[in-house]
Amino acid sequence: MTAPLIDNLQYCNWSPEIFRQLRAGGVDAVHVTIAYHESFREMVLNLERWNLWFEAHGDLIFKGVSAADVTRAQETGRTAVFFGFQTPNPIEDDIGLVEIVHQLGVRFMQLTYNNQSLLATGCYEAEDTGLTRMGRQVVAEMNRVGLVIDMSHSAERSTLEAIEVSSRPIAITHANPHWWHPALRNKSDTVLKALTARGGMLGFSLYPHHLQGGSDCTLESFCAMVADAAGRYGAGSLGIGSDLCQDQPDSVVEWMRVGRWSKQMDYGEGSADAPGFPPMPHWFRDNRDWTNIRGGLERVGFSSAEVDGLMGGNWMRFYDEGFGPP
Amino acid sequence: MTAPLIDNLQYCNWSPEIFRQLRAGGVDAVHVTIAYHESFREMVLNLERWNLWFEAHGDLIFKGVSAADVTRAQETGRTAVFFGFQTPNPIEDDIGLVEIVHQLGVRFMQLTYNNQSLLATGCYEAEDTGLTRMGRQVVAEMNRVGLVIDMSHSAERSTLEAIEVSSRPIAITHANPHWWHPALRNKSDTVLKALTARGGMLGFSLYPHHLQGGSDCTLESFCAMVADAAGRYGAGSLGIGSDLCQDQPDSVVEWMRVGRWSKQMDYGEGSADAPGFPPMPHWFRDNRDWTNIRGGLERVGFSSAEVDGLMGGNWMRFYDEGFGPP
């Protein structure tokens, strides 16, 4: 079996057309966000919507829960869809829900989105107090059942503490190095060194606010950054988490940013002048453009085995080690 | 592997002591009620409690989801615990929750308890209008995912319609023939013939209100009834669903009977004079008494193979055929 193509973060406005684009682009597995600020019950409604899609489009997609499902996707010419949360809201204040959501197939959970959560501090807060009392308990429970800790939106200290406290490697599913593009959401060299030293994975984001030059970022600049990161952290700890938010109306980015926590608009990485989703770079408009990235990585000097790892093999290994009991 | 011992309905006040009694009695699998009138979210709290028990007592019990888990229980000297609901309340008014609860491991669901539900009519209602519009949709969805329809508490017409409309065999997990003991909860010959003619299973109840003579019912009378039923319906369609409610306080039988649907007490099969759980017959006090039943069945003339079927082999076959997609 050839190395799989895995995108470890998308949040599209899903449709049969996008499922067909996943197949056209040869995507074997995709980690999709199924909840931001949803309560447990609201998140279950999102699971139900996915069950309807799996039933209606079983020729294109199916629910993935283990690394073996990525192989099954390759063997059957379909895309395995893995679930994750971008906030811990769906587990509410109830640690027992960690195992319940794992039983429902969820495999990634961010300890915070941009704000303080019950578990840790988000990257937009003025002060970062690290993991909370509940946060430490939930990290241990996530370790026990095999729910991967994702710190993509978390603040520096919280992220370092999660890396240290977790008994298993964690992930930053979608962010880039701060040294390449100093956005608030991108990660410091300190964090990325600690993450990868403990076996954790970084998924490079293709979301324009995380890119040097934004929507005008060149493929060459992106791939040179990946090469630089590979030199610092090792190519085996790196993959892609594109953060593709295809076909989403601007109301969705408002939900992501504001949820129900504020009566005022918060523009997050956007602004009043540019409140919506920014246009994707021309070399990655949708799932049919993965060959561009592969080509760019080949041209920047990676070996064929390294490119295979970056395009999905590394996530595959991480799935294999991360998605069940230790 | 010898034939398994399966009790297809218990609702005990679970404790490590009862788990040890399950092992002492050689029970390989037990179907336990995890919800009566609970909402979905409340039912999930019950699942969480079971997860804590599985974690703490994994040497005695584990969660069962397939017939193969019964074999695994036999091989590892533990008891596989299968989940069921006695009302459809946990799926609320949301057909998408059928698949969700199946994904969470639930394998049996009654379409009604004693009252009219959104799906069908319970045996205590004055009029029985059969399956509702939603009931027919939910039967088809339960058939699709492999969630077994249980009509133990349902009224006659509703039960006959469920048997007819369901594309797969259904179960009456805990009841006895009305011709042996004419309790409202026991089932007519018409129902039992229709049930078993379509491959369905009857689990004989040991709950005193379902027994001829109540708590004083003799083992000989019970086993003679089983032999009579085997003559009418075939021994292969019969098993046990003891309805053992060990160590439950009387507040629990109140919850079972009244839930939140009435401000007045409803005594169900009890009465103002005897509102609580009745004492079990002396030959089946708890899970250590299964040898009494086996002995009684042997003495009433069943072959060894028939006894093996009645004590669990028949449920094992039903589990194998019923718990997944068709």
mmCIF file of C-alpha atoms in Angstrom, chain A residues 25-297:
data_model
loop_
_atom_site.group_PDB
_atom_site.id
_atom_site.type_symbol
_atom_site.label_atom_id
_atom_site.label_comp_id
_atom_site.label_asym_id
_atom_site.label_seq_id
_atom_site.Cartn_x
_atom_site.Cartn_y
_atom_site.Cartn_z
ATOM 1 C CA GLY A 25 -7.820 14.800 -4.852
ATOM 2 C CA GLY A 26 -6.970 11.328 -3.556
ATOM 3 C CA VAL A 27 -7.505 12.260 0.120
ATOM 4 C CA ASP A 28 -7.529 8.983 2.066
ATOM 5 C CA ALA A 29 -8.406 10.495 5.435
ATOM 6 C CA VAL A 30 -9.527 13.830 6.776
ATOM 7 C CA HIS A 31 -9.934 15.033 10.343
ATOM 8 C CA VAL A 32 -13.026 17.220 10.421
ATOM 9 C CA THR A 33 -14.184 19.616 13.098
ATOM 10 C CA ILE A 34 -17.664 18.621 14.244
ATOM 11 C CA ALA A 35 -18.071 21.115 17.093
ATOM 12 C CA TYR A 36 -16.990 24.518 18.325
ATOM 13 C CA HIS A 37 -19.216 25.933 21.058
ATOM 14 C CA GLU A 38 -21.850 23.212 20.967
ATOM 15 C CA SER A 39 -23.163 21.597 24.131
ATOM 16 C CA PHE A 40 -22.965 17.802 24.293
ATOM 17 C CA ARG A 41 -26.501 17.442 22.961
ATOM 18 C CA GLU A 42 -25.906 19.938 20.166
ATOM 19 C CA MET A 43 -22.707 18.109 19.206
ATOM 20 C CA VAL A 44 -24.717 14.874 18.996
ATOM 21 C CA LEU A 45 -26.966 16.590 16.449
ATOM 22 C CA ASN A 46 -23.826 17.208 14.380
ATOM 23 C CA LEU A 47 -22.915 13.516 14.696
ATOM 24 C CA GLU A 48 -26.390 12.666 13.463
ATOM 25 C CA ARG A 49 -25.879 14.857 10.412
ATOM 26 C CA TRP A 50 -22.643 12.990 9.672
ATOM 27 C CA ASN A 51 -24.431 9.659 10.072
ATOM 28 C CA LEU A 52 -26.888 10.777 7.388
ATOM 29 C CA TRP A 53 -23.991 11.692 5.091
ATOM 30 C CA PHE A 54 -22.285 8.350 5.728
ATOM 31 C CA GLU A 55 -25.527 6.543 4.926
ATOM 32 C CA ALA A 56 -26.204 8.562 1.772
ATOM 33 C CA HIS A 57 -22.613 8.752 0.475
ATOM 34 C CA GLY A 58 -21.064 5.502 1.670
ATOM 35 C CA ASP A 59 -19.461 5.115 -1.741
ATOM 36 C CA LEU A 60 -17.320 8.214 -1.061
ATOM 37 C CA ILE A 61 -16.844 8.512 2.700
ATOM 38 C CA PHE A 62 -17.102 6.519 5.926
ATOM 39 C CA LYS A 63 -16.449 7.163 9.598
ATOM 40 C CA GLY A 64 -12.853 6.536 10.636
ATOM 41 C CA VAL A 65 -11.903 5.587 14.179
ATOM 42 C CA SER A 66 -8.491 3.894 13.816
ATOM 43 C CA ALA A 67 -5.404 3.920 11.610
ATOM 44 C CA ALA A 68 -6.685 0.681 10.081
ATOM 45 C CA ASP A 69 -9.573 2.697 8.670
ATOM 46 C CA VAL A 70 -7.093 4.773 6.647
ATOM 47 C CA THR A 71 -5.852 1.563 5.039
ATOM 48 C CA ARG A 72 -9.457 0.482 4.473
ATOM 49 C CA ALA A 73 -10.088 3.828 2.796
ATOM 50 C CA GLN A 74 -7.159 3.248 0.468
ATOM 51 C CA GLU A 75 -8.306 -0.280 -0.298
ATOM 52 C CA THR A 76 -11.888 0.737 -1.051
ATOM 53 C CA GLY A 77 -11.231 4.040 -2.804
ATOM 54 C CA ARG A 78 -13.023 6.156 -0.205
ATOM 55 C CA THR A 79 -12.148 8.830 2.357
ATOM 56 C CA ALA A 80 -12.122 7.998 6.074
ATOM 57 C CA VAL A 81 -13.543 10.892 8.098
ATOM 58 C CA PHE A 82 -12.192 11.377 11.635
ATOM 59 C CA PHE A 83 -13.978 13.615 14.136
ATOM 60 C CA GLY A 84 -12.624 16.336 16.395
ATOM 61 C CA PHE A 85 -13.734 19.280 18.539
ATOM 62 C CA GLN A 86 -12.134 22.734 18.474
ATOM 63 C CA THR A 87 -13.332 23.526 22.000
ATOM 64 C CA PRO A 88 -13.952 21.255 24.981
ATOM 65 C CA ASN A 89 -17.513 22.624 25.305
ATOM 66 C CA PRO A 90 -19.122 19.327 24.217
ATOM 67 C CA ILE A 91 -17.801 17.586 27.339
ATOM 68 C CA GLU A 92 -19.374 20.381 29.409
ATOM 69 C CA ASP A 93 -18.195 20.080 33.025
ATOM 70 C CA ASP A 94 -18.370 16.284 32.955
ATOM 71 C CA ILE A 95 -15.188 14.215 32.714
ATOM 72 C CA GLY A 96 -17.284 11.103 32.041
ATOM 73 C CA LEU A 97 -18.103 12.565 28.631
ATOM 74 C CA VAL A 98 -14.462 12.125 27.551
ATOM 75 C CA GLU A 99 -14.962 8.376 27.202
ATOM 76 C CA ILE A 100 -18.498 8.820 25.828
ATOM 77 C CA VAL A 101 -17.315 11.071 22.973
ATOM 78 C CA HIS A 102 -14.453 8.661 22.278
ATOM 79 C CA GLN A 103 -17.011 5.846 22.060
ATOM 80 C CA LEU A 104 -18.919 8.010 19.580
ATOM 81 C CA GLY A 105 -15.784 8.179 17.444
ATOM 82 C CA VAL A 106 -14.252 11.534 18.390
ATOM 83 C CA ARG A 107 -10.437 11.373 18.186
ATOM 84 C CA PHE A 108 -9.179 14.970 18.708
ATOM 85 C CA MET A 109 -10.209 17.637 21.194
ATOM 86 C CA GLN A 110 -8.757 21.094 21.695
ATOM 87 C CA LEU A 111 -8.452 22.006 25.354
ATOM 88 C CA THR A 112 -9.346 25.575 24.390
ATOM 89 C CA TYR A 113 -10.448 27.615 21.449
ATOM 90 C CA ASN A 114 -9.419 31.309 21.650
ATOM 91 C CA ASN A 115 -10.800 31.931 25.156
ATOM 92 C CA GLN A 116 -10.232 30.568 28.618
ATOM 93 C CA SER A 117 -12.009 27.217 28.926
ATOM 94 C CA LEU A 118 -12.685 25.008 31.928
ATOM 95 C CA LEU A 119 -9.430 23.233 31.044
ATOM 96 C CA ALA A 120 -6.821 25.789 29.918
ATOM 97 C CA THR A 121 -6.209 29.224 28.430
ATOM 98 C CA GLY A 122 -6.804 30.250 24.827
ATOM 99 C CA CYS A 123 -4.376 32.308 22.800
ATOM 100 C CA TYR A 124 -6.499 35.492 22.848
ATOM 101 C CA GLU A 125 -6.635 35.878 26.650
ATOM 102 C CA ALA A 126 -4.489 38.536 28.327
ATOM 103 C CA GLU A 127 -3.172 36.107 30.943
ATOM 104 C CA ASP A 128 -2.381 32.432 30.626
ATOM 105 C CA THR A 129 -2.670 30.441 33.847
ATOM 106 C CA GLY A 130 -1.912 27.086 32.295
ATOM 107 C CA LEU A 131 -3.888 23.899 32.864
ATOM 108 C CA THR A 132 -6.736 24.181 35.355
ATOM 109 C CA ARG A 133 -7.530 21.610 38.012
ATOM 110 C CA MET A 134 -10.109 20.042 35.707
ATOM 111 C CA GLY A 135 -7.704 20.409 32.794
ATOM 112 C CA ARG A 136 -5.184 18.114 34.466
ATOM 113 C CA GLN A 137 -7.871 15.522 35.175
ATOM 114 C CA VAL A 138 -9.170 15.659 31.611
ATOM 115 C CA VAL A 139 -5.660 15.327 30.132
ATOM 116 C CA ALA A 140 -5.213 12.096 32.112
ATOM 117 C CA GLU A 141 -8.605 10.804 31.027
ATOM 118 C CA MET A 142 -7.927 11.665 27.362
ATOM 119 C CA ASN A 143 -4.621 9.809 27.684
ATOM 120 C CA ARG A 144 -6.424 6.796 29.145
ATOM 121 C CA VAL A 145 -9.030 6.412 26.412
ATOM 122 C CA GLY A 146 -7.014 7.614 23.418
ATOM 123 C CA LEU A 147 -8.567 11.012 22.687
ATOM 124 C CA VAL A 148 -5.788 13.200 21.275
ATOM 125 C CA ILE A 149 -5.075 16.544 22.951
ATOM 126 C CA ASP A 150 -4.971 19.364 20.410
ATOM 127 C CA MET A 151 -3.558 22.768 21.458
ATOM 128 C CA SER A 152 -3.892 24.609 18.133
ATOM 129 C CA HIS A 153 -5.726 27.594 19.622
ATOM 130 C CA SER A 154 -4.227 27.515 23.133
ATOM 131 C CA ALA A 155 -1.870 30.002 24.740
ATOM 132 C CA GLU A 156 1.852 29.377 25.217
ATOM 133 C CA ARG A 157 2.043 28.298 28.852
ATOM 134 C CA SER A 158 -1.080 26.152 28.617
ATOM 135 C CA THR A 159 0.363 24.438 25.562
ATOM 136 C CA LEU A 160 3.711 23.777 27.229
ATOM 137 C CA GLU A 161 1.959 22.378 30.300
ATOM 138 C CA ALA A 162 -0.258 20.115 28.186
ATOM 139 C CA ILE A 163 2.840 18.772 26.417
ATOM 140 C CA GLU A 164 4.521 18.157 29.773
ATOM 141 C CA VAL A 165 1.572 16.773 31.724
ATOM 142 C CA SER A 166 0.272 14.498 28.989
ATOM 143 C CA SER A 167 1.689 10.998 29.213
ATOM 144 C CA ARG A 168 1.220 10.613 25.462
ATOM 145 C CA PRO A 169 2.218 12.741 22.473
ATOM 146 C CA ILE A 170 -0.188 15.569 21.692
ATOM 147 C CA ALA A 171 -0.950 17.464 18.501
ATOM 148 C CA ILE A 172 -1.148 20.968 17.174
ATOM 149 C CA THR A 173 -3.360 20.048 14.276
ATOM 150 C CA HIS A 174 -3.393 23.376 12.399
ATOM 151 C CA ALA A 175 -0.899 26.194 12.961
ATOM 152 C CA ASN A 176 2.425 27.395 11.614
ATOM 153 C CA PRO A 177 5.684 28.532 13.225
ATOM 154 C CA HIS A 178 5.637 32.025 14.681
ATOM 155 C CA TRP A 179 9.173 32.560 13.329
ATOM 156 C CA TRP A 180 7.777 32.354 9.775
ATOM 157 C CA HIS A 181 4.629 34.417 10.312
ATOM 158 C CA PRO A 182 4.160 36.095 13.692
ATOM 159 C CA ALA A 183 0.398 35.657 13.985
ATOM 160 C CA LEU A 184 -1.064 35.220 17.436
ATOM 161 C CA ARG A 185 -2.273 31.749 16.463
ATOM 162 C CA ASN A 186 1.106 30.542 15.196
ATOM 163 C CA LYS A 187 3.418 28.699 17.592
ATOM 164 C CA SER A 188 6.727 29.674 19.149
ATOM 165 C CA ASP A 189 9.892 27.750 18.496
ATOM 166 C CA THR A 190 9.870 26.813 22.192
ATOM 167 C CA VAL A 191 6.446 25.192 21.871
ATOM 168 C CA LEU A 192 7.282 23.404 18.635
ATOM 169 C CA LYS A 193 10.547 22.030 20.046
ATOM 170 C CA ALA A 194 8.812 20.781 23.201
ATOM 171 C CA LEU A 195 5.918 19.342 21.179
ATOM 172 C CA THR A 196 8.059 17.365 18.779
ATOM 173 C CA ALA A 197 10.636 16.321 21.390
ATOM 174 C CA ARG A 198 7.799 14.428 23.117
ATOM 175 C CA GLY A 199 6.645 12.739 19.899
ATOM 176 C CA GLY A 200 3.915 15.265 19.133
ATOM 177 C CA MET A 201 2.789 16.347 15.683
ATOM 178 C CA LEU A 202 2.402 19.729 14.014
ATOM 179 C CA GLY A 203 -0.062 20.097 11.138
ATOM 180 C CA PHE A 204 0.792 23.061 8.911
ATOM 181 C CA SER A 205 -2.138 25.333 8.284
ATOM 182 C CA LEU A 206 -3.062 26.737 4.895
ATOM 183 C CA TYR A 207 -5.520 29.227 6.366
ATOM 184 C CA PRO A 208 -4.424 32.625 4.995
ATOM 185 C CA HIS A 209 -4.240 34.345 8.403
ATOM 186 C CA HIS A 210 -1.561 31.783 9.356
ATOM 187 C CA LEU A 211 0.464 32.291 6.167
ATOM 188 C CA GLN A 212 3.276 34.716 5.461
ATOM 189 C CA GLY A 213 1.678 37.168 3.050
ATOM 190 C CA GLY A 214 -1.818 35.890 3.751
ATOM 191 C CA SER A 215 -3.812 34.839 0.713
ATOM 192 C CA ASP A 216 -0.878 35.914 -1.477
ATOM 193 C CA CYS A 217 1.570 33.544 0.196
ATOM 194 C CA THR A 218 3.513 31.614 -2.414
ATOM 195 C CA LEU A 219 3.810 27.860 -2.526
ATOM 196 C CA GLU A 220 7.572 28.305 -2.545
ATOM 197 C CA SER A 221 7.547 30.338 0.669
ATOM 198 C CA PHE A 222 5.276 27.771 2.356
ATOM 199 C CA CYS A 223 7.432 24.817 1.299
ATOM 200 C CA ALA A 224 10.671 26.581 2.261
ATOM 201 C CA MET A 225 9.139 27.088 5.720
ATOM 202 C CA VAL A 226 8.291 23.373 5.902
ATOM 203 C CA ALA A 227 11.877 22.534 4.988
ATOM 204 C CA ASP A 228 13.173 24.898 7.647
ATOM 205 C CA ALA A 229 10.805 23.353 10.212
ATOM 206 C CA ALA A 230 11.967 19.876 9.228
ATOM 207 C CA GLY A 231 15.519 20.968 9.940
ATOM 208 C CA ARG A 232 14.542 22.207 13.388
ATOM 209 C CA TYR A 233 12.013 19.569 14.475
ATOM 210 C CA GLY A 234 12.487 16.555 12.193
ATOM 211 C CA ALA A 235 10.388 15.843 9.098
ATOM 212 C CA GLY A 236 8.737 12.890 10.848
ATOM 213 C CA SER A 237 6.850 15.135 13.273
ATOM 214 C CA LEU A 238 5.189 17.217 10.591
ATOM 215 C CA GLY A 239 2.066 16.958 8.465
ATOM 216 C CA ILE A 240 -0.737 19.087 7.096
ATOM 217 C CA GLY A 241 -3.875 20.402 8.791
ATOM 218 C CA SER A 242 -5.096 22.715 6.068
ATOM 219 C CA ASP A 243 -7.947 24.365 8.030
ATOM 220 C CA LEU A 244 -9.874 24.390 4.754
ATOM 221 C CA CYS A 245 -13.249 26.043 5.410
ATOM 222 C CA GLN A 246 -14.667 25.628 1.934
ATOM 223 C CA ASP A 247 -18.122 26.990 1.019
ATOM 224 C CA GLN A 248 -18.820 28.319 4.501
ATOM 225 C CA PRO A 249 -20.976 31.403 4.800
ATOM 226 C CA ASP A 250 -19.532 34.247 6.896
ATOM 227 C CA SER A 251 -22.107 33.484 9.592
ATOM 228 C CA VAL A 252 -20.063 30.379 10.371
ATOM 229 C CA VAL A 253 -16.840 32.248 11.053
ATOM 230 C CA GLU A 254 -18.899 34.457 13.376
ATOM 231 C CA TRP A 255 -20.094 31.340 15.224
ATOM 232 C CA MET A 256 -16.512 30.088 15.459
ATOM 233 C CA ARG A 257 -15.307 33.382 16.913
ATOM 234 C CA VAL A 258 -18.198 34.513 19.083
ATOM 235 C CA GLY A 259 -20.295 31.437 19.828
ATOM 236 C CA ARG A 260 -22.620 32.504 22.623
ATOM 237 C CA TRP A 261 -19.943 34.035 24.829
ATOM 238 C CA SER A 262 -20.328 37.652 23.710
ATOM 239 C CA LYS A 263 -23.072 39.988 22.571
ATOM 240 C CA GLN A 264 -20.461 42.010 20.709
ATOM 241 C CA MET A 265 -18.680 40.958 17.553
ATOM 242 C CA ASP A 266 -15.145 39.676 17.952
ATOM 243 C CA TYR A 267 -13.227 39.513 14.693
ATOM 244 C CA GLY A 268 -10.568 37.102 15.850
ATOM 245 C CA GLU A 269 -7.885 36.998 13.213
ATOM 246 C CA GLY A 270 -10.069 39.067 10.875
ATOM 247 C CA SER A 271 -11.151 42.690 11.222
ATOM 248 C CA ALA A 272 -14.191 44.896 10.759
ATOM 249 C CA ASP A 273 -12.971 45.570 7.217
ATOM 250 C CA ALA A 274 -12.466 41.875 6.453
ATOM 251 C CA PRO A 275 -14.856 39.998 8.716
ATOM 252 C CA GLY A 276 -15.335 36.863 6.615
ATOM 253 C CA PHE A 277 -13.257 33.910 5.492
ATOM 254 C CA PRO A 278 -10.192 35.099 3.555
ATOM 255 C CA PRO A 279 -9.617 33.654 0.070
ATOM 256 C CA MET A 280 -7.382 30.594 0.035
ATOM 257 C CA PRO A 281 -4.024 30.796 -1.777
ATOM 258 C CA HIS A 282 -4.347 30.050 -5.483
ATOM 259 C CA TRP A 283 -2.263 26.878 -5.143
ATOM 260 C CA PHE A 284 -4.672 25.354 -2.604
ATOM 261 C CA ARG A 285 -8.234 26.269 -3.461
ATOM 262 C CA ASP A 286 -9.768 22.903 -2.516
ATOM 263 C CA ASN A 287 -9.052 19.191 -2.170
ATOM 264 C CA ARG A 288 -8.140 18.804 -5.830
ATOM 265 C CA ASP A 289 -4.945 20.810 -5.291
ATOM 266 C CA TRP A 290 -2.938 18.401 -3.134
ATOM 267 C CA THR A 291 -0.640 17.615 -6.043
ATOM 268 C CA ASN A 292 0.544 21.239 -5.930
ATOM 269 C CA ILE A 293 1.710 20.808 -2.343
ATOM 270 C CA ARG A 294 3.359 17.476 -3.063
ATOM 271 C CA GLY A 295 5.180 19.053 -6.012
ATOM 272 C CA GLY A 296 6.285 22.016 -3.921
ATOM 273 C CA LEU A 297 7.666 19.768 -1.208
#
